[in-house]
Amino acid sequence: MSSTDESVTATAGGEAGAGTGRDAIVRAARRAFTLRPYAEVTMRGIAADAGVSPSLIVKRFGSKEALFNTVADFRAAADALFAAPPATLGRHLVLTMVELRDRLRGDPLLRVVFSLGMEDERTLLRARFREQVTDRLADTLTGPDARLRAELIAGQLLGLGATLSLHRPDGAGSRASAERLADLYAPGLQRLIDGA
């Protein structure tokens, strides 16, 4: 990844501040690549969904492949999710997941589960998720079964995101505060983090 690409992913999901068009483009691209196979996604369709011109997407990202690579990059979300010491990481994971979902208007991790792309795209998404999220978390855990515990934690985070998406906009989770969700969900995550 070039330094230009890295600047694109400076915030979770590759989005920048409002008013630049970049956040709308990335949201539209995330939806498109999640809901349709890569070959069926067009820059024109993403532009229409984002309310921008196709030429702006080319100017900002260069190509459909570069835009896909931005969407398929989990590092910024992982940076935010893992920015707490192990003793408080469970609660931090829940609060950050909810905050990222609100800010990004969608789940920063679920595109791994719901991608309908061809096998190559799904394989790339899974490999990047494993490397950038699961393996990174496993490297920070101590004690036995660190890799297994990291996979289970990642699964629980995906489950939280899926549950909140499934029951929106009027489900109990949509009405619950982030703090209340953390009160209920974080203890299970923390047990896995601690290895107890």
CSV table of C-alpha atoms in Angstrom, one decimal:
chain,number,residue,atom,x,y,z
A,1,MET,CA,0.0,0.0,0.0
A,2,SER,CA,1.4,3.4,-0.9
A,3,SER,CA,1.6,6.4,1.4
A,4,THR,CA,-1.3,7.9,-0.6
A,5,ASP,CA,-3.4,4.9,0.1
A,6,GLU,CA,-2.4,5.0,3.8
A,7,SER,CA,-3.6,8.6,4.1
A,8,VAL,CA,-6.9,7.5,2.6
A,9,THR,CA,-7.4,5.0,5.5
A,10,ALA,CA,-6.3,7.5,8.2
A,11,THR,CA,-9.7,7.1,9.9
A,12,ALA,CA,-11.8,4.0,10.4
A,13,GLY,CA,-13.0,2.6,7.2
A,14,GLY,CA,-10.9,5.1,5.2
A,15,GLU,CA,-13.4,7.9,5.7
A,16,ALA,CA,-12.4,11.5,6.1
A,17,GLY,CA,-14.3,14.5,7.4
A,18,ALA,CA,-17.7,15.6,6.2
A,19,GLY,CA,-17.9,17.8,3.2
A,20,THR,CA,-15.1,16.1,1.3
A,21,GLY,CA,-17.2,13.6,-0.5
A,22,ARG,CA,-14.8,10.9,0.6
A,23,ASP,CA,-17.0,9.7,3.4
A,24,ALA,CA,-20.0,9.4,1.1
A,25,ILE,CA,-17.9,7.5,-1.5
A,26,VAL,CA,-16.5,5.0,1.0
A,27,ARG,CA,-20.0,4.4,2.5
A,28,ALA,CA,-21.5,3.8,-1.0
A,29,ALA,CA,-18.5,1.6,-2.0
A,30,ARG,CA,-18.9,-0.4,1.2
A,31,ARG,CA,-22.6,-1.0,0.5
A,32,ALA,CA,-21.9,-1.9,-3.1
A,33,PHE,CA,-19.1,-4.3,-2.5
A,34,THR,CA,-21.0,-5.9,0.3
A,35,LEU,CA,-24.2,-6.4,-1.6
A,36,ARG,CA,-22.9,-7.3,-5.1
A,37,PRO,CA,-20.0,-9.2,-6.5
A,38,TYR,CA,-17.0,-7.1,-7.4
A,39,ALA,CA,-17.5,-7.6,-11.2
A,40,GLU,CA,-21.1,-6.1,-10.9
A,41,VAL,CA,-20.0,-3.0,-9.0
A,42,THR,CA,-19.4,0.1,-11.1
A,43,MET,CA,-17.8,3.4,-10.4
A,44,ARG,CA,-20.9,5.1,-11.9
A,45,GLY,CA,-23.2,3.2,-9.5
A,46,ILE,CA,-21.1,4.1,-6.5
A,47,ALA,CA,-21.0,7.7,-7.6
A,48,ALA,CA,-24.8,7.8,-8.0
A,49,ASP,CA,-25.3,6.3,-4.5
A,50,ALA,CA,-22.8,8.7,-3.0
A,51,GLY,CA,-24.2,11.7,-4.8
A,52,VAL,CA,-20.9,12.6,-6.5
A,53,SER,CA,-19.5,12.4,-10.0
A,54,PRO,CA,-17.6,9.3,-11.2
A,55,SER,CA,-14.7,11.6,-12.0
A,56,LEU,CA,-14.4,12.6,-8.3
A,57,ILE,CA,-14.1,8.9,-7.3
A,58,VAL,CA,-11.3,8.5,-9.9
A,59,LYS,CA,-9.6,11.7,-8.6
A,60,ARG,CA,-9.8,10.5,-5.0
A,61,PHE,CA,-9.1,6.8,-5.4
A,62,GLY,CA,-7.8,6.2,-8.9
A,63,SER,CA,-9.6,3.0,-9.7
A,64,LYS,CA,-12.2,0.5,-8.6
A,65,GLU,CA,-9.5,-1.8,-7.4
A,66,ALA,CA,-8.0,1.0,-5.2
A,67,LEU,CA,-11.5,1.8,-3.8
A,68,PHE,CA,-12.1,-1.9,-3.1
A,69,ASN,CA,-8.7,-2.0,-1.3
A,70,THR,CA,-9.7,1.0,0.8
A,71,VAL,CA,-13.0,-0.7,1.8
A,72,ALA,CA,-11.3,-4.0,2.5
A,73,ASP,CA,-8.8,-2.4,4.9
A,74,PHE,CA,-9.6,-3.0,8.6
A,75,ARG,CA,-6.5,-1.4,10.2
A,76,ALA,CA,-8.1,1.8,11.2
A,77,ALA,CA,-11.1,0.1,12.8
A,78,ALA,CA,-8.7,-2.3,14.6
A,79,ASP,CA,-6.6,0.7,15.8
A,80,ALA,CA,-9.7,2.2,17.4
A,81,LEU,CA,-11.0,-1.2,18.7
A,82,PHE,CA,-7.8,-2.2,20.4
A,83,ALA,CA,-6.8,1.2,21.9
A,84,ALA,CA,-7.3,0.1,25.5
A,85,PRO,CA,-5.3,-1.9,28.0
A,86,PRO,CA,-6.2,-5.6,28.4
A,87,ALA,CA,-7.9,-5.0,31.8
A,88,THR,CA,-10.5,-2.7,30.2
A,89,LEU,CA,-10.5,-4.0,26.6
A,90,GLY,CA,-13.9,-5.8,26.8
A,91,ARG,CA,-15.9,-2.7,27.7
A,92,HIS,CA,-13.8,-0.6,25.3
A,93,LEU,CA,-14.5,-3.0,22.4
A,94,VAL,CA,-18.3,-2.7,22.9
A,95,LEU,CA,-18.3,1.1,23.3
A,96,THR,CA,-16.0,1.6,20.3
A,97,MET,CA,-18.0,-0.8,18.1
A,98,VAL,CA,-21.2,1.2,18.8
A,99,GLU,CA,-19.4,4.5,18.3
A,100,LEU,CA,-17.9,3.4,15.0
A,101,ARG,CA,-21.2,2.0,13.8
A,102,ASP,CA,-22.8,5.4,14.5
A,103,ARG,CA,-20.0,7.4,13.0
A,104,LEU,CA,-19.6,5.3,9.9
A,105,ARG,CA,-23.3,4.7,9.5
A,106,GLY,CA,-22.7,1.0,9.3
A,107,ASP,CA,-20.6,-1.8,10.9
A,108,PRO,CA,-16.9,-1.5,10.4
A,109,LEU,CA,-16.4,-5.3,10.4
A,110,LEU,CA,-19.5,-6.9,9.0
A,111,ARG,CA,-18.6,-6.6,5.4
A,112,VAL,CA,-16.5,-9.7,6.0
A,113,VAL,CA,-19.6,-11.8,6.8
A,114,PHE,CA,-22.0,-10.3,4.3
A,115,SER,CA,-19.8,-9.9,1.2
A,116,LEU,CA,-21.4,-11.5,-1.8
A,117,GLY,CA,-18.3,-11.1,-4.0
A,118,MET,CA,-16.6,-13.8,-5.9
A,119,GLU,CA,-14.4,-16.3,-4.0
A,120,ASP,CA,-11.3,-14.1,-4.7
A,121,GLU,CA,-12.9,-11.1,-3.0
A,122,ARG,CA,-14.2,-13.1,-0.1
A,123,THR,CA,-10.9,-14.7,0.4
A,124,LEU,CA,-9.1,-11.4,0.4
A,125,LEU,CA,-11.6,-9.9,2.9
A,126,ARG,CA,-11.2,-12.9,5.2
A,127,ALA,CA,-7.4,-12.9,4.9
A,128,ARG,CA,-7.2,-9.2,5.7
A,129,PHE,CA,-9.7,-9.5,8.6
A,130,ARG,CA,-7.7,-12.4,10.0
A,131,GLU,CA,-4.4,-10.5,9.6
A,132,GLN,CA,-5.5,-7.0,10.6
A,133,VAL,CA,-8.0,-7.9,13.4
A,134,THR,CA,-7.9,-11.5,14.7
A,135,ASP,CA,-4.1,-12.1,14.5
A,136,ARG,CA,-3.4,-8.6,15.8
A,137,LEU,CA,-5.6,-9.3,18.8
A,138,ALA,CA,-4.2,-12.7,19.4
A,139,ASP,CA,-0.7,-11.2,19.5
A,140,THR,CA,-1.8,-9.0,22.4
A,141,LEU,CA,-3.4,-11.7,24.5
A,142,THR,CA,-1.5,-13.6,27.1
A,143,GLY,CA,-2.1,-17.1,28.4
A,144,PRO,CA,-3.3,-20.3,26.8
A,145,ASP,CA,-5.4,-20.5,23.6
A,146,ALA,CA,-4.7,-16.9,22.6
A,147,ARG,CA,-5.5,-17.5,18.9
A,148,LEU,CA,-8.7,-19.4,19.7
A,149,ARG,CA,-9.8,-16.7,22.2
A,150,ALA,CA,-9.0,-14.0,19.6
A,151,GLU,CA,-11.2,-15.8,17.1
A,152,LEU,CA,-14.0,-16.1,19.6
A,153,ILE,CA,-13.7,-12.4,20.5
A,154,ALA,CA,-13.9,-11.4,16.8
A,155,GLY,CA,-16.9,-13.6,16.4
A,156,GLN,CA,-18.6,-12.0,19.4
A,157,LEU,CA,-17.9,-8.5,17.9
A,158,LEU,CA,-19.4,-9.6,14.6
A,159,GLY,CA,-22.3,-11.0,16.4
A,160,LEU,CA,-22.9,-7.8,18.3
A,161,GLY,CA,-22.8,-5.8,15.0
A,162,ALA,CA,-25.1,-8.3,13.3
A,163,THR,CA,-27.6,-8.2,16.1
A,164,LEU,CA,-27.7,-4.4,16.2
A,165,SER,CA,-28.2,-4.4,12.4
A,166,LEU,CA,-30.8,-7.1,12.4
A,167,HIS,CA,-33.0,-5.4,15.0
A,168,ARG,CA,-32.7,-1.8,13.8
A,169,PRO,CA,-34.3,0.7,13.8
A,170,ASP,CA,-36.8,-0.2,16.5
A,171,GLY,CA,-35.1,-3.1,18.4
A,172,ALA,CA,-34.2,-2.9,22.1
A,173,GLY,CA,-30.5,-2.6,21.1
A,174,SER,CA,-31.3,0.5,19.1
A,175,ARG,CA,-32.9,2.1,22.1
A,176,ALA,CA,-30.2,1.0,24.6
A,177,SER,CA,-27.3,3.3,25.3
A,178,ALA,CA,-23.8,2.2,24.5
A,179,GLU,CA,-23.0,2.1,28.2
A,180,ARG,CA,-25.9,-0.3,28.8
A,181,LEU,CA,-24.8,-2.5,25.9
A,182,ALA,CA,-21.3,-2.6,27.4
A,183,ASP,CA,-22.7,-3.4,30.8
A,184,LEU,CA,-24.4,-6.5,29.4
A,185,TYR,CA,-22.0,-7.6,26.6
A,186,ALA,CA,-18.5,-6.7,27.8
A,187,PRO,CA,-18.2,-9.2,30.7
A,188,GLY,CA,-18.2,-12.1,28.2
A,189,LEU,CA,-15.6,-10.5,26.0
A,190,GLN,CA,-13.5,-9.6,29.0
A,191,ARG,CA,-13.5,-13.3,30.2
A,192,LEU,CA,-12.1,-14.3,26.8
A,193,ILE,CA,-9.5,-11.5,26.9
A,194,ASP,CA,-8.4,-12.5,30.4
A,195,GLY,CA,-8.3,-16.2,29.5
A,196,ALA,CA,-10.3,-17.0,32.6
